């Protein structure tokens, strides 16, 4: 038993050390400054928007849906490894305390999301309810209790390998959670709240009885743990090299027309390679879409022209910064060095891709502002953000790469 407890302590310590190792690169000086600016800007306009709300604003519905998503999302970190299916499988009956600690640790980590989510949404609730913040701690306690039940249900569902069961469970829990939180935030009759809590508890009893006596799905738990770390490594890889990151290739046939636009010439060898890598490998395309969407939402709903221009330039820089690892994507592949193409052409091809991606992002931001009728600011965003895109790609980026070890 002592050996099993030491396994848990070692796994927890190793995972903490691994995360800390890369988090210091993620939260470097540049990112912290940008995040502080964005959070400050969003907070300011959020406060201004709250002043325009009336008493009939559907605050209960919005809070129930958003917090319902957070409560429903209940990943459990087991820290299992590939070798465990051989060495720990015979000890499955003795691992009860190990997995209880895994559930408790996962609950504590998830509690931070609930605290942040409620802290962000509470001013919205208070603005519609005459500035009443007194319900914050009762709401927090209820959310934590509901989160705990959700995590217990999720743990029991993981005894089932059927993917459909997992999807149905997530959907059903989300519906129940939203209904329960709506009744609480809208101050509905206590009977509705009690009835919904009863349904949630019955759902736990159902899965408990259904999976009682079944063995753990070791392969699923190990793969789930690997997927969690792979997501983190993909984020970390935007800021520093992650040697053991496994590439994920996605076909994306609907984007083949972009590849076909590159003419068949020797000097376009790396044009084609980097464009294909951007479209299909890792999460580079996803980074572009996510940052463009977030920046676009901010730019569209903020009406201050200067703020719109600054946000557009910041997101252009953020996107370019997070696409830099694409340069090293093929550095360990010897066959790349066999191409009869000068290294200068390779650098120019990389600049060519990054510049065009960032210019497309600048055009999207400019169009969003012009759609609102402000053509002058839209033109300013296009010119200034386009200049940042070209300057970053052709003047700053390669110098930054050469300065890195």
GROMACS .gro file of C-alpha atoms in nm:
model
  405
    1UNK     CA    1   0.000   0.000   0.000
    2UNK     CA    2   0.287   0.236   0.082
    3UNK     CA    3   0.436   0.168  -0.261
    4UNK     CA    4   0.109   0.269  -0.426
    5UNK     CA    5   0.099   0.596  -0.230
    6UNK     CA    6   0.458   0.669  -0.330
    7UNK     CA    7   0.361   0.608  -0.694
    8UNK     CA    8   0.090   0.874  -0.664
    9UNK     CA    9   0.326   1.124  -0.499
   10UNK     CA   10   0.594   1.065  -0.762
   11UNK     CA   11   0.346   1.095  -1.050
   12UNK     CA   12   0.202   1.417  -0.910
   13UNK     CA   13   0.548   1.564  -0.849
   14UNK     CA   14   0.671   1.467  -1.197
   15UNK     CA   15   0.363   1.611  -1.368
   16UNK     CA   16   0.391   1.935  -1.171
   17UNK     CA   17   0.758   1.963  -1.264
   18UNK     CA   18   0.682   1.893  -1.631
   19UNK     CA   19   0.407   2.156  -1.647
   20UNK     CA   20   0.617   2.414  -1.464
   21UNK     CA   21   0.902   2.355  -1.705
   22UNK     CA   22   0.697   2.472  -2.002
   23UNK     CA   23   0.469   2.723  -1.830
   24UNK     CA   24   0.765   2.952  -1.768
   25UNK     CA   25   0.811   2.974  -2.145
   26UNK     CA   26   0.441   3.022  -2.213
   27UNK     CA   27   0.401   3.309  -1.967
   28UNK     CA   28   0.703   3.505  -2.081
   29UNK     CA   29   0.732   3.881  -2.082
   30UNK     CA   30   0.568   3.938  -2.421
   31UNK     CA   31   0.262   3.728  -2.352
   32UNK     CA   32   0.209   3.869  -2.001
   33UNK     CA   33   0.212   4.226  -2.135
   34UNK     CA   34  -0.034   4.140  -2.413
   35UNK     CA   35  -0.261   3.949  -2.175
   36UNK     CA   36  -0.264   4.233  -1.921
   37UNK     CA   37  -0.355   4.479  -2.196
   38UNK     CA   38  -0.630   4.256  -2.338
   39UNK     CA   39  -0.777   4.175  -1.996
   40UNK     CA   40  -0.775   4.543  -1.904
   41UNK     CA   41  -0.941   4.641  -2.232
   42UNK     CA   42  -1.208   4.370  -2.210
   43UNK     CA   43  -1.274   4.453  -1.841
   44UNK     CA   44  -1.323   4.821  -1.924
   45UNK     CA   45  -1.571   4.759  -2.204
   46UNK     CA   46  -1.741   4.487  -2.000
   47UNK     CA   47  -1.806   4.741  -1.722
   48UNK     CA   48  -1.933   4.996  -1.973
   49UNK     CA   49  -2.164   4.736  -2.127
   50UNK     CA   50  -2.304   4.640  -1.786
   51UNK     CA   51  -2.425   4.997  -1.737
   52UNK     CA   52  -2.656   4.961  -2.038
   53UNK     CA   53  -2.838   4.652  -1.908
   54UNK     CA   54  -3.200   4.658  -1.796
   55UNK     CA   55  -3.382   4.446  -1.539
   56UNK     CA   56  -3.531   4.221  -1.808
   57UNK     CA   57  -3.189   4.108  -1.938
   58UNK     CA   58  -3.176   3.720  -1.948
   59UNK     CA   59  -2.890   3.694  -1.698
   60UNK     CA   60  -3.011   3.365  -1.548
   61UNK     CA   61  -3.015   3.192  -1.888
   62UNK     CA   62  -2.669   3.319  -1.985
   63UNK     CA   63  -2.508   3.230  -1.653
   64UNK     CA   64  -2.673   2.887  -1.651
   65UNK     CA   65  -2.542   2.802  -1.999
   66UNK     CA   66  -2.187   2.933  -1.949
   67UNK     CA   67  -2.138   2.792  -1.600
   68UNK     CA   68  -2.319   2.475  -1.708
   69UNK     CA   69  -2.045   2.419  -1.965
   70UNK     CA   70  -1.776   2.460  -1.700
   71UNK     CA   71  -1.952   2.226  -1.456
   72UNK     CA   72  -2.018   1.962  -1.723
   73UNK     CA   73  -1.658   1.960  -1.846
   74UNK     CA   74  -1.501   1.729  -1.588
   75UNK     CA   75  -1.168   1.579  -1.698
   76UNK     CA   76  -1.007   1.343  -1.448
   77UNK     CA   77  -0.627   1.341  -1.435
   78UNK     CA   78  -0.506   0.993  -1.345
   79UNK     CA   79  -0.138   1.041  -1.448
   80UNK     CA   80  -0.138   0.687  -1.586
   81UNK     CA   81   0.137   0.584  -1.827
   82UNK     CA   82   0.170   0.328  -2.105
   83UNK     CA   83   0.361   0.080  -1.889
   84UNK     CA   84   0.087   0.079  -1.624
   85UNK     CA   85  -0.129  -0.162  -1.822
   86UNK     CA   86   0.142  -0.420  -1.753
   87UNK     CA   87   0.278  -0.328  -1.410
   88UNK     CA   88  -0.028  -0.179  -1.234
   89UNK     CA   89  -0.301  -0.390  -1.392
   90UNK     CA   90  -0.247  -0.680  -1.146
   91UNK     CA   91  -0.286  -0.429  -0.858
   92UNK     CA   92  -0.614  -0.284  -0.980
   93UNK     CA   93  -0.806  -0.392  -0.670
   94UNK     CA   94  -0.555  -0.208  -0.449
   95UNK     CA   95  -0.563   0.123  -0.640
   96UNK     CA   96  -0.877   0.263  -0.478
   97UNK     CA   97  -0.695   0.534  -0.281
   98UNK     CA   98  -0.484   0.621  -0.586
   99UNK     CA   99  -0.789   0.699  -0.798
  100UNK     CA  100  -0.968   0.878  -0.512
  101UNK     CA  101  -0.673   1.114  -0.494
  102UNK     CA  102  -0.686   1.152  -0.873
  103UNK     CA  103  -1.053   1.252  -0.855
  104UNK     CA  104  -0.989   1.492  -0.565
  105UNK     CA  105  -0.693   1.653  -0.742
  106UNK     CA  106  -0.897   1.691  -1.061
  107UNK     CA  107  -1.180   1.848  -0.860
  108UNK     CA  108  -0.946   2.102  -0.700
  109UNK     CA  109  -0.800   2.197  -1.040
  110UNK     CA  110  -1.149   2.236  -1.188
  111UNK     CA  111  -1.256   2.450  -0.894
  112UNK     CA  112  -1.033   2.730  -1.020
  113UNK     CA  113  -1.232   2.745  -1.344
  114UNK     CA  114  -1.558   2.765  -1.150
  115UNK     CA  115  -1.421   3.041  -0.929
  116UNK     CA  116  -1.297   3.242  -1.228
  117UNK     CA  117  -1.618   3.186  -1.426
  118UNK     CA  118  -1.842   3.293  -1.138
  119UNK     CA  119  -1.620   3.594  -1.061
  120UNK     CA  120  -1.648   3.710  -1.423
  121UNK     CA  121  -2.026   3.661  -1.443
  122UNK     CA  122  -2.120   3.789  -1.097
  123UNK     CA  123  -2.104   4.159  -1.199
  124UNK     CA  124  -2.351   4.069  -1.475
  125UNK     CA  125  -2.584   3.912  -1.216
  126UNK     CA  126  -2.542   4.206  -0.978
  127UNK     CA  127  -2.609   4.470  -1.245
  128UNK     CA  128  -2.951   4.316  -1.317
  129UNK     CA  129  -3.029   4.253  -0.950
  130UNK     CA  130  -2.963   4.597  -0.798
  131UNK     CA  131  -2.594   4.538  -0.726
  132UNK     CA  132  -2.648   4.229  -0.512
  133UNK     CA  133  -2.316   4.044  -0.463
  134UNK     CA  134  -2.426   3.869  -0.143
  135UNK     CA  135  -2.511   3.549  -0.333
  136UNK     CA  136  -2.155   3.494  -0.456
  137UNK     CA  137  -2.044   3.246  -0.189
  138UNK     CA  138  -2.375   3.049  -0.180
  139UNK     CA  139  -2.356   3.022  -0.561
  140UNK     CA  140  -1.992   2.912  -0.538
  141UNK     CA  141  -2.070   2.639  -0.284
  142UNK     CA  142  -2.360   2.509  -0.495
  143UNK     CA  143  -2.146   2.508  -0.810
  144UNK     CA  144  -1.869   2.316  -0.633
  145UNK     CA  145  -2.113   2.056  -0.503
  146UNK     CA  146  -2.267   2.011  -0.848
  147UNK     CA  147  -1.918   1.989  -0.996
  148UNK     CA  148  -1.830   1.713  -0.748
  149UNK     CA  149  -2.133   1.506  -0.850
  150UNK     CA  150  -2.046   1.559  -1.217
  151UNK     CA  151  -1.693   1.433  -1.161
  152UNK     CA  152  -1.819   1.122  -0.983
  153UNK     CA  153  -2.056   1.051  -1.272
  154UNK     CA  154  -1.776   1.108  -1.523
  155UNK     CA  155  -1.554   0.864  -1.338
  156UNK     CA  156  -1.820   0.592  -1.348
  157UNK     CA  157  -1.887   0.658  -1.718
  158UNK     CA  158  -1.518   0.595  -1.791
  159UNK     CA  159  -1.581   0.230  -1.708
  160UNK     CA  160  -1.773   0.224  -2.037
  161UNK     CA  161  -1.575   0.204  -2.363
  162UNK     CA  162  -1.872   0.292  -2.583
  163UNK     CA  163  -1.803   0.638  -2.729
  164UNK     CA  164  -2.176   0.697  -2.778
  165UNK     CA  165  -2.233   0.649  -2.407
  166UNK     CA  166  -1.975   0.917  -2.331
  167UNK     CA  167  -2.142   1.164  -2.568
  168UNK     CA  168  -2.490   1.095  -2.432
  169UNK     CA  169  -2.365   1.131  -2.076
  170UNK     CA  170  -2.205   1.470  -2.149
  171UNK     CA  171  -2.520   1.597  -2.323
  172UNK     CA  172  -2.757   1.475  -2.052
  173UNK     CA  173  -2.544   1.619  -1.773
  174UNK     CA  174  -2.519   1.951  -1.956
  175UNK     CA  175  -2.898   1.975  -1.989
  176UNK     CA  176  -2.949   1.885  -1.622
  177UNK     CA  177  -2.679   2.128  -1.507
  178UNK     CA  178  -2.820   2.416  -1.712
  179UNK     CA  179  -3.171   2.351  -1.580
  180UNK     CA  180  -3.047   2.330  -1.221
  181UNK     CA  181  -2.839   2.649  -1.245
  182UNK     CA  182  -3.123   2.834  -1.417
  183UNK     CA  183  -3.358   2.752  -1.131
  184UNK     CA  184  -3.097   2.874  -0.882
  185UNK     CA  185  -3.002   3.197  -1.062
  186UNK     CA  186  -3.365   3.287  -1.137
  187UNK     CA  187  -3.473   3.221  -0.777
  188UNK     CA  188  -3.729   2.968  -0.891
  189UNK     CA  189  -3.937   2.763  -0.647
  190UNK     CA  190  -3.717   2.541  -0.431
  191UNK     CA  191  -3.910   2.237  -0.548
  192UNK     CA  192  -3.771   2.268  -0.902
  193UNK     CA  193  -3.414   2.288  -0.768
  194UNK     CA  194  -3.459   1.985  -0.542
  195UNK     CA  195  -3.617   1.783  -0.823
  196UNK     CA  196  -3.328   1.862  -1.060
  197UNK     CA  197  -3.070   1.771  -0.795
  198UNK     CA  198  -3.256   1.443  -0.748
  199UNK     CA  199  -3.233   1.370  -1.121
  200UNK     CA  200  -2.857   1.435  -1.114
  201UNK     CA  201  -2.812   1.200  -0.818
  202UNK     CA  202  -3.025   0.933  -0.989
  203UNK     CA  203  -2.800   0.961  -1.293
  204UNK     CA  204  -2.499   0.888  -1.070
  205UNK     CA  205  -2.675   0.590  -0.910
  206UNK     CA  206  -2.765   0.458  -1.255
  207UNK     CA  207  -2.403   0.458  -1.377
  208UNK     CA  208  -2.279   0.332  -1.041
  209UNK     CA  209  -2.504   0.028  -1.059
  210UNK     CA  210  -2.434  -0.024  -1.429
  211UNK     CA  211  -2.056  -0.026  -1.383
  212UNK     CA  212  -2.040  -0.188  -1.040
  213UNK     CA  213  -1.799  -0.479  -1.046
  214UNK     CA  214  -1.652  -0.387  -1.384
  215UNK     CA  215  -1.279  -0.347  -1.434
  216UNK     CA  216  -1.105  -0.026  -1.529
  217UNK     CA  217  -1.065   0.053  -1.898
  218UNK     CA  218  -0.688   0.094  -1.881
  219UNK     CA  219  -0.638   0.159  -2.250
  220UNK     CA  220  -0.900   0.436  -2.250
  221UNK     CA  221  -0.761   0.600  -1.935
  222UNK     CA  222  -0.403   0.595  -2.065
  223UNK     CA  223  -0.504   0.731  -2.406
  224UNK     CA  224  -0.713   1.001  -2.238
  225UNK     CA  225  -0.413   1.106  -2.030
  226UNK     CA  226  -0.191   1.113  -2.337
  227UNK     CA  227  -0.443   1.332  -2.521
  228UNK     CA  228  -0.449   1.582  -2.235
  229UNK     CA  229  -0.071   1.612  -2.234
  230UNK     CA  230  -0.058   1.629  -2.613
  231UNK     CA  231  -0.290   1.933  -2.604
  232UNK     CA  232  -0.066   2.101  -2.349
  233UNK     CA  233   0.248   2.019  -2.547
  234UNK     CA  234   0.095   2.168  -2.862
  235UNK     CA  235   0.036   2.492  -2.674
  236UNK     CA  236   0.387   2.485  -2.524
  237UNK     CA  237   0.534   2.415  -2.868
  238UNK     CA  238   0.420   2.761  -2.975
  239UNK     CA  239   0.671   2.911  -2.733
  240UNK     CA  240   0.959   2.660  -2.720
  241UNK     CA  241   1.066   2.329  -2.873
  242UNK     CA  242   0.892   2.023  -2.727
  243UNK     CA  243   1.106   1.727  -2.841
  244UNK     CA  244   0.859   1.449  -2.757
  245UNK     CA  245   0.557   1.615  -2.919
  246UNK     CA  246   0.387   1.383  -3.165
  247UNK     CA  247   0.271   1.541  -3.487
  248UNK     CA  248  -0.097   1.508  -3.571
  249UNK     CA  249  -0.180   1.512  -3.940
  250UNK     CA  250  -0.527   1.606  -4.065
  251UNK     CA  251  -0.619   1.556  -4.428
  252UNK     CA  252  -0.838   1.867  -4.483
  253UNK     CA  253  -0.915   1.782  -4.845
  254UNK     CA  254  -1.135   2.091  -4.875
  255UNK     CA  255  -0.818   2.307  -4.866
  256UNK     CA  256  -0.637   2.128  -5.150
  257UNK     CA  257  -0.713   2.416  -5.385
  258UNK     CA  258  -0.470   2.631  -5.185
  259UNK     CA  259  -0.191   2.380  -5.243
  260UNK     CA  260  -0.272   2.365  -5.612
  261UNK     CA  261  -0.225   2.742  -5.634
  262UNK     CA  262   0.151   2.699  -5.577
  263UNK     CA  263   0.316   2.664  -5.918
  264UNK     CA  264   0.544   2.364  -5.985
  265UNK     CA  265   0.889   2.527  -5.976
  266UNK     CA  266   1.211   2.455  -5.789
  267UNK     CA  267   1.209   2.788  -5.606
  268UNK     CA  268   0.859   2.706  -5.477
  269UNK     CA  269   0.969   2.382  -5.306
  270UNK     CA  270   0.946   2.527  -4.957
  271UNK     CA  271   0.644   2.739  -5.049
  272UNK     CA  272   0.457   2.414  -5.099
  273UNK     CA  273   0.610   2.237  -4.797
  274UNK     CA  274   0.536   2.513  -4.545
  275UNK     CA  275   0.187   2.578  -4.683
  276UNK     CA  276   0.105   2.207  -4.668
  277UNK     CA  277   0.245   2.188  -4.314
  278UNK     CA  278   0.043   2.490  -4.205
  279UNK     CA  279  -0.280   2.345  -4.345
  280UNK     CA  280  -0.242   1.985  -4.227
  281UNK     CA  281   0.010   1.946  -3.945
  282UNK     CA  282  -0.039   2.008  -3.575
  283UNK     CA  283  -0.270   2.292  -3.475
  284UNK     CA  284  -0.131   2.579  -3.681
  285UNK     CA  285  -0.450   2.634  -3.879
  286UNK     CA  286  -0.652   2.609  -3.558
  287UNK     CA  287  -0.434   2.876  -3.396
  288UNK     CA  288  -0.502   3.109  -3.688
  289UNK     CA  289  -0.879   3.050  -3.674
  290UNK     CA  290  -0.904   3.084  -3.295
  291UNK     CA  291  -0.698   3.401  -3.265
  292UNK     CA  292  -0.872   3.556  -3.565
  293UNK     CA  293  -1.212   3.476  -3.412
  294UNK     CA  294  -1.125   3.612  -3.067
  295UNK     CA  295  -0.968   3.927  -3.209
  296UNK     CA  296  -1.259   3.970  -3.450
  297UNK     CA  297  -1.518   3.952  -3.171
  298UNK     CA  298  -1.330   4.212  -2.966
  299UNK     CA  299  -1.284   4.443  -3.263
  300UNK     CA  300  -1.648   4.412  -3.371
  301UNK     CA  301  -1.802   4.491  -3.033
  302UNK     CA  302  -1.557   4.764  -2.930
  303UNK     CA  303  -1.651   5.101  -3.079
  304UNK     CA  304  -1.332   5.293  -3.001
  305UNK     CA  305  -1.124   5.329  -3.320
  306UNK     CA  306  -0.786   5.349  -3.148
  307UNK     CA  307  -0.862   5.044  -2.935
  308UNK     CA  308  -0.970   4.853  -3.246
  309UNK     CA  309  -0.644   4.935  -3.424
  310UNK     CA  310  -0.430   4.840  -3.123
  311UNK     CA  311  -0.617   4.511  -3.070
  312UNK     CA  312  -0.582   4.424  -3.439
  313UNK     CA  313  -0.206   4.484  -3.430
  314UNK     CA  314  -0.171   4.286  -3.105
  315UNK     CA  315  -0.350   3.984  -3.248
  316UNK     CA  316  -0.145   4.005  -3.568
  317UNK     CA  317   0.168   3.990  -3.351
  318UNK     CA  318   0.026   3.708  -3.133
  319UNK     CA  319  -0.064   3.500  -3.438
  320UNK     CA  320   0.276   3.547  -3.599
  321UNK     CA  321   0.452   3.470  -3.270
  322UNK     CA  322   0.261   3.145  -3.225
  323UNK     CA  323   0.325   3.032  -3.583
  324UNK     CA  324   0.704   3.061  -3.544
  325UNK     CA  325   0.746   2.690  -3.438
  326UNK     CA  326   0.639   2.602  -3.794
  327UNK     CA  327   0.999   2.692  -3.897
  328UNK     CA  328   1.137   2.406  -3.688
  329UNK     CA  329   0.868   2.156  -3.782
  330UNK     CA  330   1.101   1.965  -4.016
  331UNK     CA  331   1.437   2.036  -3.853
  332UNK     CA  332   1.495   1.672  -3.754
  333UNK     CA  333   1.415   1.534  -4.100
  334UNK     CA  334   1.737   1.472  -4.288
  335UNK     CA  335   1.573   1.448  -4.627
  336UNK     CA  336   1.494   1.821  -4.614
  337UNK     CA  337   1.869   1.890  -4.636
  338UNK     CA  338   1.885   1.690  -4.957
  339UNK     CA  339   1.669   1.939  -5.143
  340UNK     CA  340   1.884   2.118  -5.405
  341UNK     CA  341   1.747   2.450  -5.279
  342UNK     CA  342   1.947   2.729  -5.114
  343UNK     CA  343   1.871   2.799  -4.746
  344UNK     CA  344   1.793   3.159  -4.839
  345UNK     CA  345   1.503   3.037  -5.053
  346UNK     CA  346   1.379   2.835  -4.757
  347UNK     CA  347   1.382   3.145  -4.535
  348UNK     CA  348   1.202   3.352  -4.798
  349UNK     CA  349   0.938   3.083  -4.838
  350UNK     CA  350   0.872   3.084  -4.464
  351UNK     CA  351   0.846   3.463  -4.462
  352UNK     CA  352   0.615   3.441  -4.765
  353UNK     CA  353   0.374   3.212  -4.581
  354UNK     CA  354   0.368   3.400  -4.248
  355UNK     CA  355   0.325   3.737  -4.420
  356UNK     CA  356   0.029   3.617  -4.624
  357UNK     CA  357  -0.141   3.449  -4.328
  358UNK     CA  358  -0.110   3.766  -4.120
  359UNK     CA  359  -0.223   3.991  -4.408
  360UNK     CA  360  -0.535   3.776  -4.449
  361UNK     CA  361  -0.601   3.823  -4.078
  362UNK     CA  362  -0.556   4.200  -4.115
  363UNK     CA  363  -0.802   4.206  -4.407
  364UNK     CA  364  -1.061   4.015  -4.201
  365UNK     CA  365  -1.029   4.264  -3.915
  366UNK     CA  366  -1.059   4.560  -4.153
  367UNK     CA  367  -1.369   4.413  -4.318
  368UNK     CA  368  -1.538   4.359  -3.980
  369UNK     CA  369  -1.498   4.728  -3.900
  370UNK     CA  370  -1.610   4.839  -4.246
  371UNK     CA  371  -1.923   4.622  -4.214
  372UNK     CA  372  -2.017   4.843  -3.918
  373UNK     CA  373  -1.983   5.148  -4.147
  374UNK     CA  374  -1.656   5.290  -4.014
  375UNK     CA  375  -1.450   5.287  -4.333
  376UNK     CA  376  -1.183   5.528  -4.204
  377UNK     CA  377  -1.093   5.311  -3.903
  378UNK     CA  378  -1.120   4.999  -4.119
  379UNK     CA  379  -0.871   5.145  -4.364
  380UNK     CA  380  -0.643   5.238  -4.073
  381UNK     CA  381  -0.658   4.880  -3.941
  382UNK     CA  382  -0.578   4.746  -4.287
  383UNK     CA  383  -0.275   4.974  -4.335
  384UNK     CA  384  -0.129   4.956  -3.984
  385UNK     CA  385  -0.202   4.585  -3.921
  386UNK     CA  386  -0.076   4.500  -4.269
  387UNK     CA  387   0.243   4.690  -4.192
  388UNK     CA  388   0.283   4.494  -3.867
  389UNK     CA  389   0.229   4.170  -4.061
  390UNK     CA  390   0.491   4.250  -4.324
  391UNK     CA  391   0.735   4.396  -4.071
  392UNK     CA  392   0.705   4.098  -3.840
  393UNK     CA  393   0.746   3.842  -4.120
  394UNK     CA  394   1.028   4.008  -4.315
  395UNK     CA  395   1.217   4.213  -4.055
  396UNK     CA  396   1.171   4.078  -3.704
  397UNK     CA  397   1.087   3.707  -3.716
  398UNK     CA  398   1.405   3.556  -3.862
  399UNK     CA  399   1.628   3.776  -3.643
  400UNK     CA  400   1.437   3.645  -3.341
  401UNK     CA  401   1.480   3.285  -3.459
  402UNK     CA  402   1.855   3.325  -3.513
  403UNK     CA  403   1.898   3.468  -3.164
  404UNK     CA  404   1.744   3.156  -3.007
  405UNK     CA  405   1.968   2.862  -2.912
   0.00000   0.00000   0.00000
